[in-house]
Structure formats: structure tokens, C-alpha cells
Coordinates of C-alpha atoms and ligand atoms in Angstrom, one line a residue:
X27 CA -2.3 -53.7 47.9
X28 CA -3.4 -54.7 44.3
X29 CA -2.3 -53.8 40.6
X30 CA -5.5 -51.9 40.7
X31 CA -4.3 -49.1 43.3
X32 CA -0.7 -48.9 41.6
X33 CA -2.3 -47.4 38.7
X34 CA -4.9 -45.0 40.5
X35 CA -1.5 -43.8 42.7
X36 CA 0.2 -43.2 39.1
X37 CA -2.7 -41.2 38.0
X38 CA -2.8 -39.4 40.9
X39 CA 0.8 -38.5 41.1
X40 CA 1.0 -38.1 37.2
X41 CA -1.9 -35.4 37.6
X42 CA -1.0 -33.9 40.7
X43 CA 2.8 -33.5 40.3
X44 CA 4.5 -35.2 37.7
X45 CA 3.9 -32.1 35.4
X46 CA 2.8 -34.2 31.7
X47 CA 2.9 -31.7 29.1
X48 CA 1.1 -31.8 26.2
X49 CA 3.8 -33.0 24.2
X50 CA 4.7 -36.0 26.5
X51 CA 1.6 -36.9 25.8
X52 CA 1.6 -36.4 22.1
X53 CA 4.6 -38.8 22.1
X54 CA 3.1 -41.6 23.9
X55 CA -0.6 -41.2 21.5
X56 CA 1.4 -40.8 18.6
X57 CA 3.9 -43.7 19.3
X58 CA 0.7 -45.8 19.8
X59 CA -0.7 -45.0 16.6
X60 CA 1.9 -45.9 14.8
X61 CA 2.0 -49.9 16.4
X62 CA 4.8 -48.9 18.6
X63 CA 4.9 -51.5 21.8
X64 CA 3.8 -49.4 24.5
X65 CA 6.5 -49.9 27.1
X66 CA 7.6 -46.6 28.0
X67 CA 8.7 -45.5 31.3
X68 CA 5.7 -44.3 32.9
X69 CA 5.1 -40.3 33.7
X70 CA 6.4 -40.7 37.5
X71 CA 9.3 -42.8 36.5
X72 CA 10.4 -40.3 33.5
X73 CA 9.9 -37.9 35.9
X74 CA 12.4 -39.8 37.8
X75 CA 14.9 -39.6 35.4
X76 CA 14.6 -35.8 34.5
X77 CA 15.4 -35.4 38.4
X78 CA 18.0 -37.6 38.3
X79 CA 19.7 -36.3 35.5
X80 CA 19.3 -32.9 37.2
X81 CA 20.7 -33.8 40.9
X82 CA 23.6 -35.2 38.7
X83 CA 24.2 -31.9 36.6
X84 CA 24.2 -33.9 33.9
X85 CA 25.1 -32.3 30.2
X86 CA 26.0 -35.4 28.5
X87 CA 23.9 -38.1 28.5
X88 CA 23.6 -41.8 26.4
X89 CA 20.8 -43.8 26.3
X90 CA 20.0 -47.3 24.7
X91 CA 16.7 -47.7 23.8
X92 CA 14.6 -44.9 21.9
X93 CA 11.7 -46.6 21.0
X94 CA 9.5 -43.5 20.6
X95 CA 11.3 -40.5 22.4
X96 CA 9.5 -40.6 25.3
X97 CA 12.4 -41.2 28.3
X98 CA 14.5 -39.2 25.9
X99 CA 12.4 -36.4 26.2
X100 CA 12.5 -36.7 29.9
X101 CA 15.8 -36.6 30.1
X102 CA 16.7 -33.8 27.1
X103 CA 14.3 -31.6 29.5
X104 CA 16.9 -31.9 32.4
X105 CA 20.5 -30.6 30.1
X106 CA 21.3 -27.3 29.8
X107 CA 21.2 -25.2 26.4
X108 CA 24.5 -26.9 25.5
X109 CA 24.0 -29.9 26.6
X110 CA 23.7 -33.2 24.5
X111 CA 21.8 -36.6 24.6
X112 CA 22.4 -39.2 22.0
X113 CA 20.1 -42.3 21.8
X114 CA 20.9 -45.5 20.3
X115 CA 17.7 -47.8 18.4
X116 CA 17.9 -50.6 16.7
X117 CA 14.5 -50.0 14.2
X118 CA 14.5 -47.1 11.7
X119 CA 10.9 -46.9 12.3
X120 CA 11.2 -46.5 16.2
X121 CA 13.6 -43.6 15.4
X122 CA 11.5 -41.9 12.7
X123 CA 8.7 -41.7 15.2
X124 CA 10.6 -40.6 17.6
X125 CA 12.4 -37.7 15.5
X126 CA 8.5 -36.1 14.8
X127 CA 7.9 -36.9 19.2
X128 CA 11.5 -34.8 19.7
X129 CA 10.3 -32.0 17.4
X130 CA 7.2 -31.7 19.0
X131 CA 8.9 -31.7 22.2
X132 CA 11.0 -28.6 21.3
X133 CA 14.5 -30.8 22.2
X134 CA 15.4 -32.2 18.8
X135 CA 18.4 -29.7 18.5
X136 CA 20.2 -31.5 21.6
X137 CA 19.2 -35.2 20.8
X138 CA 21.7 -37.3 17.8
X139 CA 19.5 -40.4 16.8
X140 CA 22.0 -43.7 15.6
X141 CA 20.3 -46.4 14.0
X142 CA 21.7 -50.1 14.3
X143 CA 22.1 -52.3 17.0
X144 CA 23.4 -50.8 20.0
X145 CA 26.8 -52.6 20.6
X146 CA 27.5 -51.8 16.9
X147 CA 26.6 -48.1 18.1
X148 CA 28.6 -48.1 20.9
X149 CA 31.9 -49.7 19.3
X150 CA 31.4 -46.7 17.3
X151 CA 30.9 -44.2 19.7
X152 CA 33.9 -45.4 21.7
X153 CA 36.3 -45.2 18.1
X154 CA 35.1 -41.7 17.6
X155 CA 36.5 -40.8 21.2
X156 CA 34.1 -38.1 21.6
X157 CA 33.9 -36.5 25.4
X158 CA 33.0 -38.7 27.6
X159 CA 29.1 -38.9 28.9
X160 CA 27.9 -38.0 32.6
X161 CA 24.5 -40.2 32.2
X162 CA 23.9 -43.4 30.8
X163 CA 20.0 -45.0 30.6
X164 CA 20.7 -48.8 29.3
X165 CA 16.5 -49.5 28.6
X166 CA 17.0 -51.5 25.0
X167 CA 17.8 -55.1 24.6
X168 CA 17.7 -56.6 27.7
X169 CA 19.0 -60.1 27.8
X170 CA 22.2 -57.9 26.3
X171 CA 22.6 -55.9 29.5
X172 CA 25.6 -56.9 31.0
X173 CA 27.4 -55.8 27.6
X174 CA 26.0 -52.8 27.1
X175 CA 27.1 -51.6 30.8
X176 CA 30.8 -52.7 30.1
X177 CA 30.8 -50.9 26.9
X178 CA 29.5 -47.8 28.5
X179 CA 32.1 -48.1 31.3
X180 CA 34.2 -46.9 28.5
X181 CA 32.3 -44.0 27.5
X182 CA 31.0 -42.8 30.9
X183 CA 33.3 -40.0 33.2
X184 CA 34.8 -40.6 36.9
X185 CA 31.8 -40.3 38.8
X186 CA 29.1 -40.7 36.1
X187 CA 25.9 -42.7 36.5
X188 CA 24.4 -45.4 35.3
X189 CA 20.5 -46.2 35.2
X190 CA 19.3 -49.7 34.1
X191 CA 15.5 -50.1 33.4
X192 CA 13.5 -53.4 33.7
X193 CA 15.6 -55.0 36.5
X194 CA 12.9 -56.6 38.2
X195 CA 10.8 -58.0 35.7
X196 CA 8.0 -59.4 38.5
X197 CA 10.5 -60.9 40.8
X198 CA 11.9 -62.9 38.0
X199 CA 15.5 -61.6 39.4
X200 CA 15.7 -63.7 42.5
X201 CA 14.4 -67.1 40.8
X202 CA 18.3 -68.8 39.8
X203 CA 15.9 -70.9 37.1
X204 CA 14.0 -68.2 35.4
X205 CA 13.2 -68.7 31.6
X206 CA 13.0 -64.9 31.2
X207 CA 15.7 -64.0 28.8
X208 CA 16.1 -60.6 30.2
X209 CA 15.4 -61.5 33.4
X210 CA 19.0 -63.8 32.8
X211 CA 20.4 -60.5 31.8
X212 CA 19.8 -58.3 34.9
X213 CA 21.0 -61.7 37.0
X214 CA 24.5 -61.3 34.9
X215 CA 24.4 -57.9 35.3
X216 CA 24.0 -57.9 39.3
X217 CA 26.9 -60.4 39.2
X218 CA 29.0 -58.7 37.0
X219 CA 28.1 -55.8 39.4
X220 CA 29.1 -58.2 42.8
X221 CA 32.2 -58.9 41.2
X222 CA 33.3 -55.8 42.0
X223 CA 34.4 -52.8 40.3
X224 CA 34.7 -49.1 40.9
X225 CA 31.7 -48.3 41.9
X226 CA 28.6 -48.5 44.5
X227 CA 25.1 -49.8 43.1
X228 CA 21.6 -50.6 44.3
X229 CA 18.4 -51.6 42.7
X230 CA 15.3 -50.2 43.6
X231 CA 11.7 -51.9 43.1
X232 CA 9.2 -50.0 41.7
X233 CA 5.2 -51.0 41.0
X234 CA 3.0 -48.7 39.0
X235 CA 1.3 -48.7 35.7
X236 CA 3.8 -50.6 33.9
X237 CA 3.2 -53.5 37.1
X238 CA 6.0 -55.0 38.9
X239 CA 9.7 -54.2 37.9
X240 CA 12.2 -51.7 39.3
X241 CA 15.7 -49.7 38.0
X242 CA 19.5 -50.2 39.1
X243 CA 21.9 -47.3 39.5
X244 CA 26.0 -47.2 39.8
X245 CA 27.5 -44.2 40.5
X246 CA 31.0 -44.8 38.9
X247 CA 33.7 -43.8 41.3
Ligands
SAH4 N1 13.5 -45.9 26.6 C1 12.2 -46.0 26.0 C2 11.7 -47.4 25.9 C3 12.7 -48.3 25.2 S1 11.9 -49.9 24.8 C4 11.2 -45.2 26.9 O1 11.2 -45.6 28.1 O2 10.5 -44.4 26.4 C5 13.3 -50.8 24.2 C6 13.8 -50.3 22.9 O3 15.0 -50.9 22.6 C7 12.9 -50.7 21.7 O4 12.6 -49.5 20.9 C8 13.7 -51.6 20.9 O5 13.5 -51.6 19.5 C9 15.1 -51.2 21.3 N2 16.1 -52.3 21.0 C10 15.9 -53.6 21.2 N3 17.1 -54.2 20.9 C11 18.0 -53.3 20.6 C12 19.3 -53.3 20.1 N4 20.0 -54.5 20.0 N5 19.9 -52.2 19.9 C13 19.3 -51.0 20.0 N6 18.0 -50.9 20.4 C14 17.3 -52.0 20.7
DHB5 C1 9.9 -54.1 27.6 C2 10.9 -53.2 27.4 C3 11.0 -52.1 28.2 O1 12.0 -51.1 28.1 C4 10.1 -51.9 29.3 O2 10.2 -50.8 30.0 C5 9.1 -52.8 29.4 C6 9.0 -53.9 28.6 C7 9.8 -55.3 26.7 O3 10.7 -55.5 25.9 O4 8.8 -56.0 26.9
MG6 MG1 12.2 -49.9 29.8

């Protein structure tokens, strides 16, 4: 197995049945234009999400970490007509890029953009007591994990779920000595997990076109 066939198994799936529209793919060209990092979920693993958020009914959802629309489109796709999606971003020009990907993708009605950092956002979002959220995607800063999942604990229904991105980061989970900031982060965030709460996790590995990594979910009892 090699790097090498994890992207021609992306490609295949992506063409075959991952479904890519034309505007999934404008976000992604146009996000690289403008010096966005490409980091992205990839086609399968937004396609991942969509499901998700589709087996779960899901017609609130929150997620940290815009960068330029593309997961959020994803996962817009999957509410209903009424539904709602608000995505926090730290940089105004990560937002404004993905405000023109959004249009494109025919979901900007249902997504609210906040600017700032997202702790700021989500102290905010839990002192406007709005209604609670069924989804949560936590893909932003990730060394600040472990924060952003107790703050959406307070903003996430009985029975709600939780998606972490970039859990993995090429094994550097397991190594108790890693240097990888985030990498620290998912470690606190599996013991803050171990330590027990209500709910029932697992982390999944994945491999594919963005290499070696993998996502956590909690289903909130
Ligand atoms: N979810 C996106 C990728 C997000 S990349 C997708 O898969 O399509 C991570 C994003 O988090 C970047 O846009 C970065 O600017 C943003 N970010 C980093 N630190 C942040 C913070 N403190 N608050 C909010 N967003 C942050
Ligand atoms: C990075 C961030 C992501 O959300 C991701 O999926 C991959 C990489 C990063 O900050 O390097
Ligand atoms: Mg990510």
C-alpha cells in the first residue's frame, strides 16, 4: 500500500460516486487562486459529512473552521429548506472567499458567517441562547481542540454529534512526546474524552489525498 494508490482510490471514488458538482469544484479552484491553504476535506470525506449529517437528520449544524466553504457546502447540502449552518473563521479573507464559494453553491441563504476567533464566537453564541445545534464539525485551530468541544457541549442538543477533523495527524496521536502542536490537542481531547462524560466516541483513521489522518465522533447522550 503506498500514498500513491490512496490518491488513485480518491479519484476513483470521487469520479465514480462521490457526486462533485461543478460548484464544489469552483470552491476548491477558486479558494486556491486566492492563496487559500489547501487543506480541505477531500471529495470522499465531505461526502462523508453530508451523509452524516443526513443519517443524523440534522437541521442545525455549527462548524469551526470555514476556510473557503468547501465542508460547509457539504454539509448545507444535507439540511432541509429551513434548516441552518453557522460557521465560525478566524480570517476576514477566508470568509469573503467563502461567501462568493456559498453563493455559487446555491446554500448561502442557510449559512451565518462570524468572523473572530472561534472561542470568542462561541462565548457569543452561547450568551445569545439561540436553539441548540444537532451537528457540530470542530476542523479550525487545532491545538485548541479540547476547548472548542467543551464549549460546544453547551450549545449541542441531547443526542447531538460531534465530528473532529485532523485527529490523526500521521500517527502523531499515539507518540506521548510528539512536538505536533495539534497533534497535543487531539491527545487532550481523547483524554478529556476518557475521562468520561455523557457520551460514546471513536476515532476512525482515514488515508487518502490529504495522506494519513483520520476524524473522531461523540454521539452526546
Ligand atoms: N473546514 C474546512 C477547512 C478548515 S481549515 C474544509 O474542510 O473545507 C482550518 C480553518 O480554521 C482555517 O480557515 C483557519 O483560518 C481557521 N482557524 C484557525 N484558527 C482559528 C480560530 N482560532 N478561530 C476560528 N478559525 C480558525
Ligand atoms: C490543516 C488543517 C486542516 O483542517 C486540515 O484538514 C489539514 C491541515 C493545517 O492546519 O495544516
Ligand atoms: Mg481539517
Amino acid at each position: 500500500m503506498s500514498e500513491q494508490s490512496w490518491v488513485a482510490v480518491d479519484e476513483f471514488v470521487t469520479r465514480l460516486v462521490v457526486g462533485e458538482d461543478e460548484a464544489l469544484r469552483a470552491a476548491v479552484s477558486e479558494s486556491a487562486r486566492a492563496g487559500l491553504p489547501q487543506i480541505a476535506v477531500s471529495p470522499p470525506q465531505g461526502k462523508l459529512l453530508h451523509l452524516l449529517a443526513r443519517v443524523h437528520g440534522a437541521r442545525r449544524i455549527l462548524e469551526l473552521g470555514t476556510l473557503g466553504g468547501y465542508s460547509t457546502i457539504w454539509l448545507a447540502r444535507a439540511l432541509p429548506a429551513e434548516g441552518r449552518l453557522v460557521t465560525l473563521e478566524l480570517k476576514p479573507q477566508f470568509a469573503e472567499i467563502a461567501r462568493a464559494n456559498l453563493e455559487r453553491a446555491g446554500v448561502a441563504a442557510l449559512v451565518e458567517q462570524r468572523v473572530g476567533p472561534a472561542l470568542d464566537s462561541l462565548r457569543a453564541l452561547r450568551e445569545e441562547g439561540g436553539a441548540p445545534f444537532d451537528l457540530v464539525f470542530i476542523d479550525a485551530d487545532k491545538a485548541k481542540t479540547p476547548e472548542y468541544f467543551s464549549e460546544a457541549l453547551e450549545l449541542t442538543r441531547a443526542r447531538g454529534l460531534v465530528i473532529v477533523d485532523n485527529v490523526v495527524r500521521d500517527g502523531e496521536l499515539a507518540r506521548r512526546n510528539t512536538d505536533d502542536a495539534g497533534a497535543r490537542g487531539m491527545r487532550r481531547l481523547h483524554k478529556l474524552l476518557a475521562a468520561g462524560g455523557p457520551w460514546s466516541a471513536t476515532t476512525i483513521q482515514t488515508v487518502g489525498v490529504k495522506g494519513y489522518d483520520g476524524f473522531t465522533l461523540v454521539l452526546l447522550d
